[in-house]
PDB file of C-alpha atoms in Angstrom:
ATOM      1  CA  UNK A   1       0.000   0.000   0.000  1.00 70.00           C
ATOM      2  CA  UNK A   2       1.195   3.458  -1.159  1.00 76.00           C
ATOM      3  CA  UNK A   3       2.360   5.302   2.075  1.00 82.00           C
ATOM      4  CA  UNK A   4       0.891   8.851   1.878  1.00 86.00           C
ATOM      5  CA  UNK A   5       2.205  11.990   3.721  1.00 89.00           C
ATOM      6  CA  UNK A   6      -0.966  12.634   5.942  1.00 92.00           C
ATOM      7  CA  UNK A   7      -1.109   8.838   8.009  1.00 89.00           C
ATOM      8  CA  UNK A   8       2.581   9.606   8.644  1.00 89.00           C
ATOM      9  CA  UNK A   9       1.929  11.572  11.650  1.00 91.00           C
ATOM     10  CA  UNK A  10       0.087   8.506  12.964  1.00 89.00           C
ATOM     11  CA  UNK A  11       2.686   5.611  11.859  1.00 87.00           C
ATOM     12  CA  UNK A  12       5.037   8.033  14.048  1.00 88.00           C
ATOM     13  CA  UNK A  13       2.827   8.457  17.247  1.00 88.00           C
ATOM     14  CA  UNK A  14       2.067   4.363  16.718  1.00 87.00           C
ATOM     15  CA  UNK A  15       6.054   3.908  17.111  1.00 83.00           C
ATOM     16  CA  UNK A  16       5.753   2.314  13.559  1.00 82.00           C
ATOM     17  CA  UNK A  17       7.264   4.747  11.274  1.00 81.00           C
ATOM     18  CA  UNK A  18      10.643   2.812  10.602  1.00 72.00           C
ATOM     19  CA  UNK A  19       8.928  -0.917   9.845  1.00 72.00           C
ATOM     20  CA  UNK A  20       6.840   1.393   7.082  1.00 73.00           C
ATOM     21  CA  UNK A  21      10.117   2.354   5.568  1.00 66.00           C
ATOM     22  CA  UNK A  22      11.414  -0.899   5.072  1.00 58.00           C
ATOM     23  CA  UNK A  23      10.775  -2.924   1.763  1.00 38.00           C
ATOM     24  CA  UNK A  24      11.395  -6.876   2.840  1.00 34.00           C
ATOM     25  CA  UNK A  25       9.594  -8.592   5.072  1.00 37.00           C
ATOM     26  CA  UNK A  26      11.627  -9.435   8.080  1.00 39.00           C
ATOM     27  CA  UNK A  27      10.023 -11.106  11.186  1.00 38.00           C
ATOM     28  CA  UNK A  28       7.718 -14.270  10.116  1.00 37.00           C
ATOM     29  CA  UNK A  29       5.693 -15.802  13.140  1.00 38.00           C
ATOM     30  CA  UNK A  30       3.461 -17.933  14.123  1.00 38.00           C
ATOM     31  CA  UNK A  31      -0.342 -16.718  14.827  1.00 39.00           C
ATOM     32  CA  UNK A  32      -0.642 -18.439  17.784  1.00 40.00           C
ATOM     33  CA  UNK A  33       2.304 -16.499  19.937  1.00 40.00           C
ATOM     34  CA  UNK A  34       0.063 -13.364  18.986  1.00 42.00           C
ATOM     35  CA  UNK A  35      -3.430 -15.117  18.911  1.00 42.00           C
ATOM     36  CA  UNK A  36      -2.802 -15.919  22.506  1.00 40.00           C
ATOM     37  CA  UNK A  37      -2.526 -12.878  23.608  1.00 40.00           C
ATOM     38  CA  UNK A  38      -5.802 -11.026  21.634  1.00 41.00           C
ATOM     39  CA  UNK A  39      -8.147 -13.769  20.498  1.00 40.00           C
ATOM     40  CA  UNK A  40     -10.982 -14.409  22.842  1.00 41.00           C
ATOM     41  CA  UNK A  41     -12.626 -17.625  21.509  1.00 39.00           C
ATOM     42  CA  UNK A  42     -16.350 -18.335  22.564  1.00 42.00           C
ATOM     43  CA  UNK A  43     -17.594 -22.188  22.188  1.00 40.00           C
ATOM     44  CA  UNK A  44     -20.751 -20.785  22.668  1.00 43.00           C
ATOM     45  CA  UNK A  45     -21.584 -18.839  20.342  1.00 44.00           C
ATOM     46  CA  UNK A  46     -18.863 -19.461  17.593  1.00 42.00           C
ATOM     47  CA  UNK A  47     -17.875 -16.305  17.309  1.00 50.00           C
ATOM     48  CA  UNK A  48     -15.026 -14.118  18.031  1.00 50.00           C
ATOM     49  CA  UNK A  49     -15.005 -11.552  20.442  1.00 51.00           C
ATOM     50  CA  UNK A  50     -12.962  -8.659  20.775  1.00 56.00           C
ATOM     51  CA  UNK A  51     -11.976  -7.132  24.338  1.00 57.00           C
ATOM     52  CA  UNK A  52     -14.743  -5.718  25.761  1.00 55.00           C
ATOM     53  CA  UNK A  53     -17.089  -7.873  24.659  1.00 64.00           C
ATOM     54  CA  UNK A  54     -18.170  -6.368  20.996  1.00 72.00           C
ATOM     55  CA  UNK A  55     -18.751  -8.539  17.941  1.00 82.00           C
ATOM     56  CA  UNK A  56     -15.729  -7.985  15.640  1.00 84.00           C
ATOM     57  CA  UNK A  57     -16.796  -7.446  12.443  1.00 89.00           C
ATOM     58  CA  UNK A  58     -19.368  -5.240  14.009  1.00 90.00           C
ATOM     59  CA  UNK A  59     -16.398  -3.510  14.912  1.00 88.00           C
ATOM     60  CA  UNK A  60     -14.691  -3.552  11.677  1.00 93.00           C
ATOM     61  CA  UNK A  61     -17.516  -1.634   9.987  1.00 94.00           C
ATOM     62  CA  UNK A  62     -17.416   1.230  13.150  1.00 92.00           C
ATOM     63  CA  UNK A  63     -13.474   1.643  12.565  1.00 93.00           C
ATOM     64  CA  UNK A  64     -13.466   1.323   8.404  1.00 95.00           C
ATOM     65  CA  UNK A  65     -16.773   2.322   7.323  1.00 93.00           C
ATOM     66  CA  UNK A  66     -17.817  -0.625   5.902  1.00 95.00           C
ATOM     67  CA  UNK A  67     -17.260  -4.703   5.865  1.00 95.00           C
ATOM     68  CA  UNK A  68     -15.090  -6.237   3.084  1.00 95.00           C
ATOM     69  CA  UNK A  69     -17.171  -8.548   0.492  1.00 95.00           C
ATOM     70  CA  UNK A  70     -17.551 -11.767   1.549  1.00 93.00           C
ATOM     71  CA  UNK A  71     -15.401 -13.326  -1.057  1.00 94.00           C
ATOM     72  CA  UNK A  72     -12.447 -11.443   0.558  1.00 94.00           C
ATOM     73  CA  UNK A  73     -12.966 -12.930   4.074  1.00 92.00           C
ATOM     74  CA  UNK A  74     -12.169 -16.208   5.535  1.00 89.00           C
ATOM     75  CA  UNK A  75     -12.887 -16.926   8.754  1.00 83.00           C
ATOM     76  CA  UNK A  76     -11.373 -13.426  10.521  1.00 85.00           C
ATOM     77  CA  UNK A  77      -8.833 -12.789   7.959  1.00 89.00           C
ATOM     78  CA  UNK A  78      -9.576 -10.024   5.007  1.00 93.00           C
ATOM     79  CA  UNK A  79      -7.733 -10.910   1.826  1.00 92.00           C
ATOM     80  CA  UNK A  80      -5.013  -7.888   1.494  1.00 87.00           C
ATOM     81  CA  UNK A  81      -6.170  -7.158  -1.352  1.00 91.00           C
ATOM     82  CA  UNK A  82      -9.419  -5.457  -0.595  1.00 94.00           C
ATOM     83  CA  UNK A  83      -7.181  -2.922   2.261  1.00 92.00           C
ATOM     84  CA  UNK A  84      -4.581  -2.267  -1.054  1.00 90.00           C
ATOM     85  CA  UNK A  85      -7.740  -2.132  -3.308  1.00 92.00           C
ATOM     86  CA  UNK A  86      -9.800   0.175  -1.056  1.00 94.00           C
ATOM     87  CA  UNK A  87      -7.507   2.313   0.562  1.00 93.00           C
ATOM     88  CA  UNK A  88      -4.910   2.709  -2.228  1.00 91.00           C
ATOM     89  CA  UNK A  89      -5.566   6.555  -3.014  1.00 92.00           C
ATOM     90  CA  UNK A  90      -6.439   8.891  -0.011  1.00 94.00           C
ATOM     91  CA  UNK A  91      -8.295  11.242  -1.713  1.00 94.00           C
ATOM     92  CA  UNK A  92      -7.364  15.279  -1.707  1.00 93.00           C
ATOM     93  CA  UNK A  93      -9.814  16.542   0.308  1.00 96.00           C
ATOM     94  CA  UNK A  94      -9.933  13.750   3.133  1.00 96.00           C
ATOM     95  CA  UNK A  95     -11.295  14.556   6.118  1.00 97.00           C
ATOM     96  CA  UNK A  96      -9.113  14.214   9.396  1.00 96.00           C
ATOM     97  CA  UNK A  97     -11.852  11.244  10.206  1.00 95.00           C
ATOM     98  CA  UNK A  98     -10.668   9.696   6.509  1.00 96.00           C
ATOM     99  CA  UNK A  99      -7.272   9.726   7.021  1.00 96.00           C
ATOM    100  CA  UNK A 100      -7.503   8.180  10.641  1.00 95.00           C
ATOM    101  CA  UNK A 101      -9.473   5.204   8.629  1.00 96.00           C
ATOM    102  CA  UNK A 102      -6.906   4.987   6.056  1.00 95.00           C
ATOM    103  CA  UNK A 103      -3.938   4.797   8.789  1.00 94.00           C
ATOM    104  CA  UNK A 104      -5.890   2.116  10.056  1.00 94.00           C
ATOM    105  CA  UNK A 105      -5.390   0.203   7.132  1.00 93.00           C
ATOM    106  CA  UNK A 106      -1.777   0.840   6.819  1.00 92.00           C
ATOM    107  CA  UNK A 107      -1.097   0.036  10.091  1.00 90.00           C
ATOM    108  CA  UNK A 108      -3.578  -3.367  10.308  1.00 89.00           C
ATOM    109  CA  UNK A 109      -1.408  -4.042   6.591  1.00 87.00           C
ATOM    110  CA  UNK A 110       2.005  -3.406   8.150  1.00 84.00           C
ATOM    111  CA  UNK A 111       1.894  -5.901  11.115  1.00 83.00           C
ATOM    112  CA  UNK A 112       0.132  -8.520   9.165  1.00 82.00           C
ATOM    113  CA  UNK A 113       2.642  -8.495   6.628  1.00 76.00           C
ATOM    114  CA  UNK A 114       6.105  -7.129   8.009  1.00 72.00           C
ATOM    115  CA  UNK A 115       6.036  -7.531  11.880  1.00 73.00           C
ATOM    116  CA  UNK A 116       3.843 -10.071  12.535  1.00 73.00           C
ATOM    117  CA  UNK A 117       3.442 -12.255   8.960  1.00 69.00           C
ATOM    118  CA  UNK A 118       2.111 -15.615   9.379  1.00 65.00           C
ATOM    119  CA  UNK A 119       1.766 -18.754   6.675  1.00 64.00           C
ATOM    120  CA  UNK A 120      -1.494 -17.048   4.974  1.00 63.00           C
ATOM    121  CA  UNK A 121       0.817 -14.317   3.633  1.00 67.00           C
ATOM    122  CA  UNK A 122      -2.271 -12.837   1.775  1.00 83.00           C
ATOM    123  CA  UNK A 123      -4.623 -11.913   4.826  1.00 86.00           C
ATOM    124  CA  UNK A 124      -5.149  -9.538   7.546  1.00 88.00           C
ATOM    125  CA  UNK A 125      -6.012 -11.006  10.601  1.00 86.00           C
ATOM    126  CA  UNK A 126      -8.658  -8.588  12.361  1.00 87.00           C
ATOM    127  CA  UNK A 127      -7.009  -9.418  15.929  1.00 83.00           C
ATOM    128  CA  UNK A 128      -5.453  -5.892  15.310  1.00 85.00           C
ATOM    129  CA  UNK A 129      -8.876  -3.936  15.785  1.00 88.00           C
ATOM    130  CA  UNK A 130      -8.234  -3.287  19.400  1.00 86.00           C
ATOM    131  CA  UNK A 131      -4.822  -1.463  18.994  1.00 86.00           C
ATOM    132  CA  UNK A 132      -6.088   0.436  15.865  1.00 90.00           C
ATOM    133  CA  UNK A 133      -9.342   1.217  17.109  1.00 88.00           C
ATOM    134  CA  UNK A 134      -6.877   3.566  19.955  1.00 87.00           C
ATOM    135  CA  UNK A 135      -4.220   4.901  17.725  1.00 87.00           C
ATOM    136  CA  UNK A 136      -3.287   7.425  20.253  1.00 85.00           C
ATOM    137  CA  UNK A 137      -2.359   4.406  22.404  1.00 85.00           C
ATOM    138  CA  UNK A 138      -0.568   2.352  19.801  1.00 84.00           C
ATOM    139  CA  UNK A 139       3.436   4.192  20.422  1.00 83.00           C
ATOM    140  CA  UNK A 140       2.862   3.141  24.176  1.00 82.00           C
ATOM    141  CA  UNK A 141       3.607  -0.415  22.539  1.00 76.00           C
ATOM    142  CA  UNK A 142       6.924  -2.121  22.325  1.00 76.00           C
ATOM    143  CA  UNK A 143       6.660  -3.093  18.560  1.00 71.00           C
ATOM    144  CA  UNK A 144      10.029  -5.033  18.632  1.00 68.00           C
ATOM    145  CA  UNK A 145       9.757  -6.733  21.517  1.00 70.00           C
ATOM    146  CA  UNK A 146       6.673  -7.913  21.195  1.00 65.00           C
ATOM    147  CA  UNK A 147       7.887  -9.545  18.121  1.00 62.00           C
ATOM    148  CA  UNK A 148      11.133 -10.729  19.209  1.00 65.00           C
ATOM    149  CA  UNK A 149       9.348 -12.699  21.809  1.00 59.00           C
TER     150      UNK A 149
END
C-alpha cells in the first residue's frame, strides 16, 4: 500500500514509522504467539469476540466504514487485497476522520505483513482492531519486543 504523507503523523505516534520504511519482510511468526494474547474464543456462540465484549466485524464496519465482500474474508482474515484495493488513493480533500481510517489500514497491513506475517501471507487477521481502534495508544507499545518474543 502506497504510504501517503498525511497517516505519517500517525505511523510516528504508533512507534511504527521505521517498519513502514522498510521494503522486505523481516520477522515471520506464528499466529498463535500473537493469537494468545488477543483472540478471545467463545464455544458458545462461535464467534469471536474482541476485548470488551463487541462482535468484531461489528467492529470492523465502526473503525473502516464498511465490511469487506464476503469473497475477501475467511474466517477473521480479510484478503489484502481489498485494504490495497480500497484504501490505495487517499483522496485530496480527506477529512481528518478519513485519514484516521486509512492509517488504520496501513497500520492493520504493516503488522500482518512485516512484523507479525504468518503462513497465509495474503490476509489480515482482524485481531489488530483493538490497537487500531486507539491509535493514540498504539506508540505506548513495544513493537520489537513484542515480536522478538
Amino acid at each position: 500500500m502506497p504510504l501517503h504523507d498525511r497517516i505519517v503523523p500517525y505511523l510516528e505516534r504508533a512507534g511504527l514509522y521505521h517498519l513502514a520504511r522498510l521494503n522486505a519482510r523481516w520477522f515471520w511468526l506464528d499466529e498463535p504467539l500473537v493469537s494468545g494474547f488477543i483472540e478471545r474464543w467463545r464455544p458458545e456462540t462461535h464467534t469471536f469476540h474482541m476485548p470488551f465484549g463487541k462482535p468484531a466485524w461489528e467492529w470492523f464496519q465502526e473503525l473502516f466504514g464498511e465490511l469487506p465482500p464476503q469473497n475477501k474474508v475467511k474466517h477473521y482474515t480479510v484478503h489484502f487485497t481489498w485494504f490495497h484495493e480500497r484504501f490505495r488513493v487517499l483522496p485530496d480533500d480527506a477529512t481528518e476522520e478519513t485519514v484516521r481510517i486509512y492509517a488504520r489500514a496501513y497500520i492493520m497491513m504493516l503488522l500482518s505483513t512485516q512484523l507479525f506475517g504468518d503462513k497465509s501471507e495474503n490476509r489480515v487477521h482482524i485481531w489488530w482492531l483493538p490497537f487500531v481502534a486507539r491509535l493514540d495508544d498504539m506508540g505506548s507499545y513495544s513493537w520489537g519486543s513484542t515480536a522478538l518474543a
